[in-house]
Amino acid sequence: MKCRNCGTEIAANALICYRCGTAVEELPHVAPALAKKRWAGLIGPSLTLVVLLVAALLMTRVFAPELPRTIVWIVFVLALLLTGWWIARRRASTTSARPRRAEKRPP
């Protein structure tokens, strides 16, 4: 089999040309599946955030005489930061799973 870019003879099962780096076949486009997975991964943290917000509001209204407001808001901010960290970690793991295109190197 010959490379369509530089004409070098390459193995029949090669994915890229070893000389110029051109892909033998086009990689399938996987962005729609990743987009669905990304949105599915945000439902849990979003619901957690809503529940935490409601809990913080209830704690400030119902338990205000017993619990200082500062402590309630510190707990809420820590929970918010933890949720943000979780979302960032999940995004990093989904972006690293994407297939990379072969880079073209000069001959």
Short mmCIF file of C-alpha atoms in Angstrom, two decimals:
data_model
loop_
_atom_site.label_atom_id
_atom_site.label_comp_id
_atom_site.label_asym_id
_atom_site.label_seq_id
_atom_site.Cartn_x
_atom_site.Cartn_y
_atom_site.Cartn_z
CA MET A 1 0.00 0.00 0.00
CA LYS A 2 1.28 3.50 -0.80
CA CYS A 3 0.84 6.73 1.14
CA ARG A 4 -1.53 9.07 -0.66
CA ASN A 5 0.54 12.09 0.38
CA CYS A 6 4.19 11.17 -0.26
CA GLY A 7 3.94 7.85 -2.16
CA THR A 8 6.07 5.86 0.32
CA GLU A 9 5.32 2.14 0.55
CA ILE A 10 3.66 1.44 3.93
CA ALA A 11 2.21 -1.63 5.64
CA ALA A 12 -1.35 -2.60 4.77
CA ASN A 13 -2.48 -2.30 8.40
CA ALA A 14 -0.73 1.05 9.07
CA LEU A 15 -2.78 3.88 10.51
CA ILE A 16 -0.37 6.64 9.47
CA CYS A 17 2.57 6.99 7.10
CA TYR A 18 5.84 6.56 8.98
CA ARG A 19 7.57 9.09 6.74
CA CYS A 20 5.18 12.05 6.50
CA GLY A 21 2.67 11.27 9.27
CA THR A 22 -0.42 11.47 7.05
CA ALA A 23 -3.35 9.40 8.26
CA VAL A 24 -4.15 6.45 6.00
CA GLU A 25 -7.88 6.70 6.76
CA GLU A 26 -9.90 9.58 8.08
CA LEU A 27 -10.73 9.25 11.77
CA PRO A 28 -14.44 9.07 12.55
CA HIS A 29 -15.92 12.22 14.00
CA VAL A 30 -16.80 11.53 17.66
CA ALA A 31 -17.78 15.00 18.89
CA PRO A 32 -21.57 14.42 19.14
CA ALA A 33 -21.12 11.43 21.45
CA LEU A 34 -18.74 13.41 23.65
CA ALA A 35 -21.16 16.33 23.78
CA LYS A 36 -23.96 14.08 25.02
CA LYS A 37 -21.67 12.50 27.59
CA ARG A 38 -20.50 15.93 28.77
CA TRP A 39 -24.08 17.12 29.38
CA ALA A 40 -24.95 13.86 31.11
CA GLY A 41 -21.98 14.39 33.42
CA LEU A 42 -23.21 17.85 34.43
CA ILE A 43 -26.68 16.81 35.59
CA GLY A 44 -25.47 15.34 38.89
CA PRO A 45 -23.33 18.33 39.93
CA SER A 46 -26.08 20.76 38.88
CA LEU A 47 -28.67 19.00 41.03
CA THR A 48 -26.18 18.87 43.90
CA LEU A 49 -25.64 22.60 43.59
CA VAL A 50 -29.39 23.31 43.68
CA VAL A 51 -29.85 21.09 46.74
CA LEU A 52 -26.93 22.81 48.50
CA LEU A 53 -28.35 26.24 47.71
CA VAL A 54 -31.78 25.29 49.08
CA ALA A 55 -30.14 23.74 52.16
CA ALA A 56 -28.08 26.89 52.77
CA LEU A 57 -31.15 29.09 52.48
CA LEU A 58 -33.12 26.85 54.85
CA MET A 59 -30.24 26.80 57.34
CA THR A 60 -30.07 30.59 57.39
CA ARG A 61 -33.85 30.96 57.76
CA VAL A 62 -34.74 28.08 60.10
CA PHE A 63 -31.62 27.66 62.22
CA ALA A 64 -30.49 31.30 62.24
CA PRO A 65 -30.75 31.76 66.04
CA GLU A 66 -28.75 28.58 66.74
CA LEU A 67 -26.09 28.63 64.01
CA PRO A 68 -23.98 31.68 63.12
CA ARG A 69 -24.54 32.77 59.51
CA THR A 70 -20.80 32.83 58.84
CA ILE A 71 -20.47 29.10 59.50
CA VAL A 72 -23.42 28.33 57.23
CA TRP A 73 -21.94 30.30 54.34
CA ILE A 74 -18.46 28.84 54.86
CA VAL A 75 -19.92 25.34 54.61
CA PHE A 76 -21.89 26.35 51.52
CA VAL A 77 -18.83 27.88 49.80
CA LEU A 78 -16.73 24.79 50.59
CA ALA A 79 -19.42 22.56 49.10
CA LEU A 80 -19.58 24.82 46.03
CA LEU A 81 -15.80 24.64 45.59
CA LEU A 82 -15.88 20.87 45.94
CA THR A 83 -18.59 20.63 43.28
CA GLY A 84 -16.59 22.89 40.94
CA TRP A 85 -13.48 20.78 41.45
CA TRP A 86 -15.50 17.65 40.67
CA ILE A 87 -16.83 19.18 37.42
CA ALA A 88 -13.33 20.29 36.36
CA ARG A 89 -11.91 16.84 37.06
CA ARG A 90 -14.64 15.16 35.02
CA ARG A 91 -14.10 17.56 32.11
CA ALA A 92 -10.38 16.88 32.15
CA SER A 93 -10.98 13.13 32.02
CA THR A 94 -13.38 13.41 29.05
CA THR A 95 -11.12 15.70 27.04
CA SER A 96 -8.09 13.44 27.50
CA ALA A 97 -10.05 10.49 26.07
CA ARG A 98 -10.49 12.16 22.67
CA PRO A 99 -8.53 10.59 19.80
CA ARG A 100 -5.78 12.79 18.43
CA ARG A 101 -5.19 13.41 14.74
CA ALA A 102 -1.90 12.45 13.20
CA GLU A 103 0.42 15.43 12.88
CA LYS A 104 1.93 16.14 9.49
CA ARG A 105 5.70 16.25 9.62
CA PRO A 106 7.80 17.61 6.78
CA PRO A 107 9.56 14.86 4.76
#
